Tab-separated table of C-alpha atoms in Angstrom:
chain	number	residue	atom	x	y	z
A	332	UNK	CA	-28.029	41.638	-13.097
A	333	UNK	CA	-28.037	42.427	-16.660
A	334	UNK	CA	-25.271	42.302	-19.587
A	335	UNK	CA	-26.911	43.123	-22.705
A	336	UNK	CA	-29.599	40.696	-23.221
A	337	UNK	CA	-28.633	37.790	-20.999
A	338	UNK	CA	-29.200	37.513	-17.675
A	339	UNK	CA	-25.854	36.842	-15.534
A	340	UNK	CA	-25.204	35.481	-11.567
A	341	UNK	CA	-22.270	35.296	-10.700
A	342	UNK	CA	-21.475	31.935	-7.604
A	343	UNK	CA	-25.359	31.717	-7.447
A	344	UNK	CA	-28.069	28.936	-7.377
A	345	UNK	CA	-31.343	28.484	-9.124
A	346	UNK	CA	-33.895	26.420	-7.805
A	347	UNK	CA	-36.431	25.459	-10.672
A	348	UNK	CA	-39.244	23.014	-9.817
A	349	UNK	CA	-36.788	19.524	-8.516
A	350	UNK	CA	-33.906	21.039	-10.339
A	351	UNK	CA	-31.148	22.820	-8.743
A	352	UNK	CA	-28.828	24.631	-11.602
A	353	UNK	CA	-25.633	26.483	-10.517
A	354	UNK	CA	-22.964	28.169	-12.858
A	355	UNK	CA	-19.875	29.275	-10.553
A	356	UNK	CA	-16.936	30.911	-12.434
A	357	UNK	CA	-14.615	33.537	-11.557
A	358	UNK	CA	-16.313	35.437	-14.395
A	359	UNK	CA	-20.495	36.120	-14.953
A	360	UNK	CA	-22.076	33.415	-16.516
A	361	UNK	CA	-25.787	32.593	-17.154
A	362	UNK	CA	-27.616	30.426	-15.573
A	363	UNK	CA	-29.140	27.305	-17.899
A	364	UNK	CA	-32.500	26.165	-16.951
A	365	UNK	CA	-33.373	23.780	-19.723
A	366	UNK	CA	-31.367	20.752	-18.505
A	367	UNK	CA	-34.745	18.723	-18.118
A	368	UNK	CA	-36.594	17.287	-21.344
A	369	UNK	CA	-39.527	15.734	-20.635
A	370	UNK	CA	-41.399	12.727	-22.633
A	371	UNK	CA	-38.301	12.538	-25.182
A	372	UNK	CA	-38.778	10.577	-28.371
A	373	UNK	CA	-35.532	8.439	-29.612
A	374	UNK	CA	-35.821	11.032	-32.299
A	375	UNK	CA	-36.103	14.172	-30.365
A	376	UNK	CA	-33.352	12.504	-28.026
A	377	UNK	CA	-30.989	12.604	-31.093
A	378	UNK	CA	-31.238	15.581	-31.774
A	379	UNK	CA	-30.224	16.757	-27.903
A	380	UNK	CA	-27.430	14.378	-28.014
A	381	UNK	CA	-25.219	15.827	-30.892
A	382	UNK	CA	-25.042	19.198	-28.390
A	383	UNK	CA	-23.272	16.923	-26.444
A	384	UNK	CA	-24.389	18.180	-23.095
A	385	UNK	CA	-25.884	17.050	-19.893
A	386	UNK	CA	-29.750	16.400	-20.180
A	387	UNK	CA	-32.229	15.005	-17.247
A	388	UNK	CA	-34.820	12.688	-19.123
A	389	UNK	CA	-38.195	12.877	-17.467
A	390	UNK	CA	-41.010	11.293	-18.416
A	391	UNK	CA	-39.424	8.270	-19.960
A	392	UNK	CA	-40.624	5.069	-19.523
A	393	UNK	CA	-38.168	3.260	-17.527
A	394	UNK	CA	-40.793	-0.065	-16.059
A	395	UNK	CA	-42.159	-0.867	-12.707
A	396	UNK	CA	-39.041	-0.754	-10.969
A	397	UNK	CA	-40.029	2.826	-9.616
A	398	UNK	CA	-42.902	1.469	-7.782
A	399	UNK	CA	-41.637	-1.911	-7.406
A	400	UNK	CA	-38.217	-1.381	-5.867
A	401	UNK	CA	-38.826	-1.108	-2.122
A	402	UNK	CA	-36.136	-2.639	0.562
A	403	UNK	CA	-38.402	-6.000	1.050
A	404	UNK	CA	-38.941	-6.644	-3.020
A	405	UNK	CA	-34.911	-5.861	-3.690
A	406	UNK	CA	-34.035	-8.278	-0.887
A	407	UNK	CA	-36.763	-10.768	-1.876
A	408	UNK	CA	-36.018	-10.796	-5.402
A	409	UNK	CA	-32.369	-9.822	-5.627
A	410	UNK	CA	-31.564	-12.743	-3.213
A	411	UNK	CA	-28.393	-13.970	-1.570
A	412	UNK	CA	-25.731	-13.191	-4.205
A	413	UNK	CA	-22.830	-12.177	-2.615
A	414	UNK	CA	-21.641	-8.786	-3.920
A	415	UNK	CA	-18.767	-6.495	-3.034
A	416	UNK	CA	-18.921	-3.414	-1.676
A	417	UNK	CA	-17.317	-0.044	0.219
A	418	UNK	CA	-18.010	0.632	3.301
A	419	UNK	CA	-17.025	4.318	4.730
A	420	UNK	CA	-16.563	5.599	7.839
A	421	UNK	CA	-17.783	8.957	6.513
A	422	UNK	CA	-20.098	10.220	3.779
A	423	UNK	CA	-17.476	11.840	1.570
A	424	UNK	CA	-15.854	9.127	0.218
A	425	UNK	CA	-12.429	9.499	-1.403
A	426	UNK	CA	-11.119	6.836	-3.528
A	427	UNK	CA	-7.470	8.704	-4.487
A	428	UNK	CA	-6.364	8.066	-0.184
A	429	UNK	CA	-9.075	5.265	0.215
A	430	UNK	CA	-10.701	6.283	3.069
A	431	UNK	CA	-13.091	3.180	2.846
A	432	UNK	CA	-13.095	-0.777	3.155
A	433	UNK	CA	-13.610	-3.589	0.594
A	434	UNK	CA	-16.209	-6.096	2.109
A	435	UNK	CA	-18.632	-8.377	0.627
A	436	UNK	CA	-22.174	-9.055	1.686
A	437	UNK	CA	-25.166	-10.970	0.602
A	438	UNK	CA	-27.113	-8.578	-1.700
A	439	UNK	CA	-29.973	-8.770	0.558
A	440	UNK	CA	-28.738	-8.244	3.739
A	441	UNK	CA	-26.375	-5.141	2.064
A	442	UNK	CA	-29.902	-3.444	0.719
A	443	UNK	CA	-31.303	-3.865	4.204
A	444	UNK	CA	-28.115	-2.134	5.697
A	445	UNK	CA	-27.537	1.117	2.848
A	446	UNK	CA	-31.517	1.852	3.417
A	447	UNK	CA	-31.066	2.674	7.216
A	448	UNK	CA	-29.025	5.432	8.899
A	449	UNK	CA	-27.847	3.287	11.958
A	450	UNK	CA	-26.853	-0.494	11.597
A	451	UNK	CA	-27.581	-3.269	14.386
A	452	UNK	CA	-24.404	-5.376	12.639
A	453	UNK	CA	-21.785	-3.217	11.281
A	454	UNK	CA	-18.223	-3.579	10.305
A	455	UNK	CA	-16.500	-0.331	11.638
A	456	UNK	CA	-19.395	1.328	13.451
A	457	UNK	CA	-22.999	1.669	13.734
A	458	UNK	CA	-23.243	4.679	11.453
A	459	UNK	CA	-20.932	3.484	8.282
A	460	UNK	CA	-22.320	4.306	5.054
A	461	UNK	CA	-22.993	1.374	2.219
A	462	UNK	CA	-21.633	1.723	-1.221
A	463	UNK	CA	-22.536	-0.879	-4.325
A	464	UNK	CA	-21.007	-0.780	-7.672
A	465	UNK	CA	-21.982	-4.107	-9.081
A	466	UNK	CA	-19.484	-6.070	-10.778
A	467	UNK	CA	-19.516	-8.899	-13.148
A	468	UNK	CA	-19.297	-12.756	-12.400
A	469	UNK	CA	-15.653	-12.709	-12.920
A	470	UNK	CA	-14.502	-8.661	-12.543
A	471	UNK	CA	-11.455	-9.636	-14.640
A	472	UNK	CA	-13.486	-10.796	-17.396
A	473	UNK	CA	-17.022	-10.079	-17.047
A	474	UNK	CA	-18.749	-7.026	-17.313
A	475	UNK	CA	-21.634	-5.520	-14.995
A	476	UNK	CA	-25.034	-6.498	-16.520
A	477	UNK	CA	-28.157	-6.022	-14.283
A	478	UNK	CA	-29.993	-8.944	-16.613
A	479	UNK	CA	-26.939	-11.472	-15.682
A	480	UNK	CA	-26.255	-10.668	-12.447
A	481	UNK	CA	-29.849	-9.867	-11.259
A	482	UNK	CA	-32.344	-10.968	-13.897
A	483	UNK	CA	-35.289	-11.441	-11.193
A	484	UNK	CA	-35.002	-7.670	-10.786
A	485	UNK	CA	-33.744	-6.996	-14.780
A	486	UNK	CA	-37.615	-7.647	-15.994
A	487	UNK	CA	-38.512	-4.526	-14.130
A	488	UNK	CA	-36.631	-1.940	-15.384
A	489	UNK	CA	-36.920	-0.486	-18.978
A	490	UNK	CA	-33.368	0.914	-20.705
A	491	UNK	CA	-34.631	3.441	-22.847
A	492	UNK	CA	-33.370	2.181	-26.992
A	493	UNK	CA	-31.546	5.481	-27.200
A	494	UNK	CA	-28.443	4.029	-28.302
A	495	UNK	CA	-27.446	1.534	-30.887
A	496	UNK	CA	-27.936	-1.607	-29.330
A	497	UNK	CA	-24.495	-3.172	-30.694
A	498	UNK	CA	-23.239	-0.438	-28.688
A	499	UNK	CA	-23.655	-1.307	-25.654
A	500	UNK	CA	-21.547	-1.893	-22.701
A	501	UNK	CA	-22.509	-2.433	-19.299
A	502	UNK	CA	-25.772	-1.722	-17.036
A	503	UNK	CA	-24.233	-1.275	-13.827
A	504	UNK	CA	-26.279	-1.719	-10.813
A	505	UNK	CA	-25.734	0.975	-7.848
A	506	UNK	CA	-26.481	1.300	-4.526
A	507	UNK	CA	-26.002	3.565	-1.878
A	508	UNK	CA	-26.398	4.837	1.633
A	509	UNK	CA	-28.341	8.286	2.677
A	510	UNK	CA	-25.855	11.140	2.640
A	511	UNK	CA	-23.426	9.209	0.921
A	512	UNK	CA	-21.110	11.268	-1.271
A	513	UNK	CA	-18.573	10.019	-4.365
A	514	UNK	CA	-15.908	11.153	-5.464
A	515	UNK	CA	-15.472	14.047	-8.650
A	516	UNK	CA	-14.303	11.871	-11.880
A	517	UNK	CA	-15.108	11.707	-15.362
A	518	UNK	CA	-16.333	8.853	-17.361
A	519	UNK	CA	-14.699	7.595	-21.278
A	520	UNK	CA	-18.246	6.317	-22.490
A	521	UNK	CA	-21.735	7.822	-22.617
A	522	UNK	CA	-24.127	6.768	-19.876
A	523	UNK	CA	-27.290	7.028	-18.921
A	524	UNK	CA	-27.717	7.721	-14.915
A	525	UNK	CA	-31.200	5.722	-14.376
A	526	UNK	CA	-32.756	6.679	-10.809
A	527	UNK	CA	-34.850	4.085	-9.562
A	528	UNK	CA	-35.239	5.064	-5.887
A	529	UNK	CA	-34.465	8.283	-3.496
A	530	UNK	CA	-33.461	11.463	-4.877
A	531	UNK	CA	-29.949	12.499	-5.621
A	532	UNK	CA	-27.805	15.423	-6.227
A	533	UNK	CA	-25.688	15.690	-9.080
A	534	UNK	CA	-22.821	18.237	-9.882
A	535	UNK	CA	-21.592	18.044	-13.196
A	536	UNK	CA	-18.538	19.649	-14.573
A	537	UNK	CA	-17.466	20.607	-18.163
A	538	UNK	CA	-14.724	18.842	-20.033
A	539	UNK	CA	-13.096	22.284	-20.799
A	540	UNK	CA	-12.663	22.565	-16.965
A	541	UNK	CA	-9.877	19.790	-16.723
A	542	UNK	CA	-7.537	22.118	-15.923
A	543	UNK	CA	-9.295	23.928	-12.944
A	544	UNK	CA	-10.430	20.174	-11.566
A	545	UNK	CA	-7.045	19.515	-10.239
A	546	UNK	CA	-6.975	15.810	-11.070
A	547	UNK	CA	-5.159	12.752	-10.334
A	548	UNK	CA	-5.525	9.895	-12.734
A	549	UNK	CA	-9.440	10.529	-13.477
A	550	UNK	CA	-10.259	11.822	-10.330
A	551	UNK	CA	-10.158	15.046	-8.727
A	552	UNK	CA	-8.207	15.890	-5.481
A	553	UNK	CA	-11.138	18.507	-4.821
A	554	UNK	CA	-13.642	16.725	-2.232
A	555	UNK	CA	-15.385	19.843	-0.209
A	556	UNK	CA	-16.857	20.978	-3.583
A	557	UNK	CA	-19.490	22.775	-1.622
A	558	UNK	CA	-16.613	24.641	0.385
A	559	UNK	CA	-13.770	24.896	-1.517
A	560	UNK	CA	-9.985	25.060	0.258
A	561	UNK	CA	-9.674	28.067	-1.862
A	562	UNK	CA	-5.790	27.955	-0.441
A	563	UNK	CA	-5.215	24.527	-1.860
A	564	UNK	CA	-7.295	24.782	-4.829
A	565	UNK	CA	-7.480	28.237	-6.033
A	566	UNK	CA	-8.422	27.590	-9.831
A	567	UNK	CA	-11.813	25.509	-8.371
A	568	UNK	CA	-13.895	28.146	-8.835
A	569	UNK	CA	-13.222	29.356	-12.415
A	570	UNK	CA	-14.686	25.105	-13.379
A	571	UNK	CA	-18.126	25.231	-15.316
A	572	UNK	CA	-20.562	24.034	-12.778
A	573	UNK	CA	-24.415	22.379	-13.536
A	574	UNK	CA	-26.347	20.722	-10.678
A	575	UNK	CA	-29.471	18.793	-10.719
A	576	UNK	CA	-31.743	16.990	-8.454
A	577	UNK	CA	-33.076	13.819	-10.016
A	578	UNK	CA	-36.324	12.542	-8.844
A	579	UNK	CA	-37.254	8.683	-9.043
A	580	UNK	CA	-37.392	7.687	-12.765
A	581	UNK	CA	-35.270	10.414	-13.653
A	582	UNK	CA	-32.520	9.774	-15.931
A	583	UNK	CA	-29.632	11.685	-16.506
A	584	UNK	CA	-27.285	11.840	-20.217
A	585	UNK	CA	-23.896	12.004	-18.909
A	586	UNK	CA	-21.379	12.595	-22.278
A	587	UNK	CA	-18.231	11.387	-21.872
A	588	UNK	CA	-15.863	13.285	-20.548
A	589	UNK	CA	-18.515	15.170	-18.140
A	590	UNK	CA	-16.929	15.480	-14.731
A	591	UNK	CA	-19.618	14.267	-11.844
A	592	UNK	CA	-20.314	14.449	-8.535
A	593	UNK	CA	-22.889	12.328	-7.062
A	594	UNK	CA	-24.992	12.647	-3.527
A	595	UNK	CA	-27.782	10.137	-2.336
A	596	UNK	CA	-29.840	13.007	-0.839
A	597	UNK	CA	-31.720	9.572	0.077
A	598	UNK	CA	-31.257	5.826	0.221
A	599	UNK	CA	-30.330	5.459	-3.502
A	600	UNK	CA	-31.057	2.693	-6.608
A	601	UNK	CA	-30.084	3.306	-9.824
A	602	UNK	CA	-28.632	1.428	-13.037
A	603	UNK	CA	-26.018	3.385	-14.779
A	604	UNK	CA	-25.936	2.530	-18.495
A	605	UNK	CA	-22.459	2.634	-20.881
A	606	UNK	CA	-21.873	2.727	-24.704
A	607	UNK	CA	-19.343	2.958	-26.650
A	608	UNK	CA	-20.367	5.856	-28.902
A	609	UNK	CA	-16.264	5.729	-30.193
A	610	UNK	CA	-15.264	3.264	-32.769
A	611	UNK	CA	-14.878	0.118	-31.153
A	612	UNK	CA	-11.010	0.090	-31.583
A	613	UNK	CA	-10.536	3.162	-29.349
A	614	UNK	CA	-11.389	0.768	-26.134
A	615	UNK	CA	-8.936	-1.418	-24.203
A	616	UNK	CA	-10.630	-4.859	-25.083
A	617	UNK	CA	-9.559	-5.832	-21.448
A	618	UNK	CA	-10.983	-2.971	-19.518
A	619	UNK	CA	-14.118	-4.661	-18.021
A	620	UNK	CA	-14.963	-1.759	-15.828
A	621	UNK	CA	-14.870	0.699	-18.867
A	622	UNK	CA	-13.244	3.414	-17.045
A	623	UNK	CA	-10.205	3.295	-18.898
A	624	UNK	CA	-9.049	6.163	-21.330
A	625	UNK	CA	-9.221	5.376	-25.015
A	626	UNK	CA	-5.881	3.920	-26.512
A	627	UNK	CA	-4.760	7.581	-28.081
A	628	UNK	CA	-5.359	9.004	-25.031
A	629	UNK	CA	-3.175	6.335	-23.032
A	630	UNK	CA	-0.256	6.098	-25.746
A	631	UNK	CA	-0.233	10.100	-25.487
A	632	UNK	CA	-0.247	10.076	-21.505
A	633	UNK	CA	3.410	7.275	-22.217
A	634	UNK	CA	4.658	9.647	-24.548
A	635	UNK	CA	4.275	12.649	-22.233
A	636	UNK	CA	5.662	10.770	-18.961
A	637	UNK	CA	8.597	10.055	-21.752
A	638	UNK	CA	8.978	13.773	-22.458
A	639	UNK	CA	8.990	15.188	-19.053
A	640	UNK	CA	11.694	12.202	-17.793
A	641	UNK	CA	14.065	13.904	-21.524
A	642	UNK	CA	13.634	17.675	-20.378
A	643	UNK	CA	14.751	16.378	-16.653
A	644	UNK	CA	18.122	15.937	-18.091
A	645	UNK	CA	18.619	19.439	-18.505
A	646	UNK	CA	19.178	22.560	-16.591
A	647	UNK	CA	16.320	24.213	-15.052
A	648	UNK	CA	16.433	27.038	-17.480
A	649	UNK	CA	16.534	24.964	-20.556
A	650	UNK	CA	13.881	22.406	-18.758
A	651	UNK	CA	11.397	25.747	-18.325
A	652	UNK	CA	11.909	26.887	-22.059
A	653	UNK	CA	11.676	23.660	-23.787
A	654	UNK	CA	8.401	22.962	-21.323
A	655	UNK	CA	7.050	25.891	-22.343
A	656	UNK	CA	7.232	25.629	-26.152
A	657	UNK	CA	5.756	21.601	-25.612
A	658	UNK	CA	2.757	22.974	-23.807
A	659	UNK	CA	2.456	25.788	-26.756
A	660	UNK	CA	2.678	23.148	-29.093
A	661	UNK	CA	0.036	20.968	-27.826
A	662	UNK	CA	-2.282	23.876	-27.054
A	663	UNK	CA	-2.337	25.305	-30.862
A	664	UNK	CA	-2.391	21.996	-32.083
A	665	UNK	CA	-5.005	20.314	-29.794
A	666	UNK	CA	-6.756	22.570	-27.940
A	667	UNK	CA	-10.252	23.933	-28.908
A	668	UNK	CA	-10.057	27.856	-27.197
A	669	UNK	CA	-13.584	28.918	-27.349
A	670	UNK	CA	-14.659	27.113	-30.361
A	671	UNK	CA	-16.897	23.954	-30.411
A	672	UNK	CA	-15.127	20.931	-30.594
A	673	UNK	CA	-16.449	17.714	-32.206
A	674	UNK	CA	-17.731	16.718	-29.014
A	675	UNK	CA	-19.698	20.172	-28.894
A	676	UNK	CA	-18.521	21.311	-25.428
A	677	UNK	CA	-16.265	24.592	-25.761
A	678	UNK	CA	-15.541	27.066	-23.016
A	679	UNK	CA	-16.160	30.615	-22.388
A	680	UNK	CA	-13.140	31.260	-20.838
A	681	UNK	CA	-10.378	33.809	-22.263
A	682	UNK	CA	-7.418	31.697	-23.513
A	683	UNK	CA	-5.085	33.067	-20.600
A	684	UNK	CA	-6.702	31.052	-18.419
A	685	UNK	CA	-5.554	27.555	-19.920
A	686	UNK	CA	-1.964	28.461	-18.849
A	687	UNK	CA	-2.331	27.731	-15.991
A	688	UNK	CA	0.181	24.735	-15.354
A	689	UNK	CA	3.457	25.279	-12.901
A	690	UNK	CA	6.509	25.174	-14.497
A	691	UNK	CA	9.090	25.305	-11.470
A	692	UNK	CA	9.626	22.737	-8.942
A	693	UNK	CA	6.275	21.828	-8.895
A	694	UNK	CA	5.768	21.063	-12.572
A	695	UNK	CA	3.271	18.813	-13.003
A	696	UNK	CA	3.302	15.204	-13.789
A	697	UNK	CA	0.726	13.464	-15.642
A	698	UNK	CA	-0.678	10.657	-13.144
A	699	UNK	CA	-1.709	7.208	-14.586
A	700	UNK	CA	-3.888	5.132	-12.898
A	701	UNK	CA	-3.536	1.059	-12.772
């Protein structure tokens, strides 16, 4: 199909070489198929950063670790640390009703067990599914960094100098089972997705979707993203949607604020890489995770909570006008409609479509998370 010049799908998929690219709106859109960039320069990488968009970096050096990284080397050389894990029943994992366990194992005996499809030893049942985020010596204090926790395996891999190095954050070493599925959320920091082994799918929403993502705390409640409850969820389909299939030694720019969905198509190793491309003072100093918002963010969430407890004191009617002319005032204030924002996402949608928050009994309340 045609619209002028640009060529428009509408719900459809494009398979392109390894890379599967899907737009689905309520409206036309076009499909993009230049998300990969291969042999990028720090310069050229620059340059492709201040768009602010997703971008799969092949090509790039990353180190041996692609060839290196079998089950027997990770267990040999990653040892007997114990690590923590999540261990699910199922493959769609959903962290807002926890449908998983907390259990530790050595990290040997765990990359044995998320590399096989049936387990001889299990902790629910034979077929569980393996998830690692690695954490730091002391989570409360200590950040995840593969060259602390596992420096027999750090030497291998090669984090591309894309980023100031005083920037830095964490390298975050991850795991996980065939099949296995997490959950749709967004990230405060840049990142670098850095596939080491098996092939994954990623789905990748725009920041200018929030309001179609229907979220709680960071997360949203939407798991079937495939096949969408459109009952339940009947905005879903109007979010900007990418995919893309990374390949070993793939790596995938994730911006901040990019919504993602991640499947291990295979048994999947990766390191995910944060900065903090904010001024340093935006961060909570005592988020070791990193997956907190930035202070303005947080102080505006408290002062919202605050505002919707003050209109609760009055009648329905007044509550309803007085919401109304709040969510007015933030939108002409704050929100970009159609035009590029600093962060260089914008959205294509008409304007009528970011009113789309209920203001009867079910008004809704912004959700913090611990």
């Amino acid at each position: 199909m045609r619209n002028g010049s640009k060529s428009v799908m509408e719900g459809s998929v494009l398979l392109e070489g390894s890379v599967l690219l899907a737009s689905v709106t309520s409206t036309l859109t076009p499909v993009t198929s230049n998300l990969i960039k291969s042999n990028v320069s720090k310069e050229t990488f620059n340059d492709l950063y201040k768009k602010r968009r997703p971008i799969v970096l092949r090509g790039v050096d990353i180190g041996p670790c692609v060839e290196r990284w079998t089950v027997d080397y990770l267990a040999s050389k990653g040892g007997d640390r114990e690590v923590k894990i999540h261990v699910s029943k199922t493959s769609q994992m959903d962290f807002i009703n926890k449908n998983f366990m907390y259990r530790s194992l050595p990290f040997s005996e765990l990359v044995k067990r998320a590399s096989k499809t049936k387990q001889e030893e299990y902790f629910a049942e034979e077929t569980e599914k393996y998830y690692l985020r690695a954490l730091g010596d002391d989570p409360r204090k200590d950040i995840a960094d593969i060259r602390v926790q596992f420096p027999n395996l750090a030497s291998d891999i090669n984090i591309p100098p894309f980023f100031p190095e005083e920037k830095f954050f964490s390298s975050v070493f991850r795991i996980a089972s065939p099949d296995l599925q997490l959950w749709t959320h967004y990230d405060v920091m840049d990142n670098f997705l850095i596939q080491v082994q098996g092939r994954k799918r990623v789905i990748l929403f725009s920041p200018s979707s929030v309001n179609f993502l229907y979220m709680n705390g960071d997360k949203s409640e939407v798991l079937e993203i495939d096949t969408v409850d459109t009952f339940r969820f009947p905005l879903f389909s109007k979010a900007e949607r990418y995919e893309v299939i990374l390949e070993p030694g793939d790596i995938l720019f994730i911006p901040a604020l990019w919504f993602h969905n991640v499947i291990s198509l295979e048994f999947g190793v990766a390191v995910n890489v944060f900065w903090k491309h904010l001024d340093d003072s935006m961060y909570d100093t005592k988020d070791t995770y990193g997956n907190k918002d930035p202070l303005p963010a947080t102080r505006a969430f408290q002062i919202t909570d605050r505002a919707i407890k003050a209109l609760e004191e009055m009648p329905a009617e007044y509550r309803d006008f007085y919401a109304r002319r709040l969510i007015s005032r933030i939108e002409q204030k704050a929100v970009n409609h159609g035009d590029k924002s600093d962060d260089g996402f914008h959205s294509d949608k008409p304007d009528d479509e970011f009113h789309s928050v209920k203001l009867d009994d079910e008004f809704h309340r912004v959700k913090l998370e611990d």
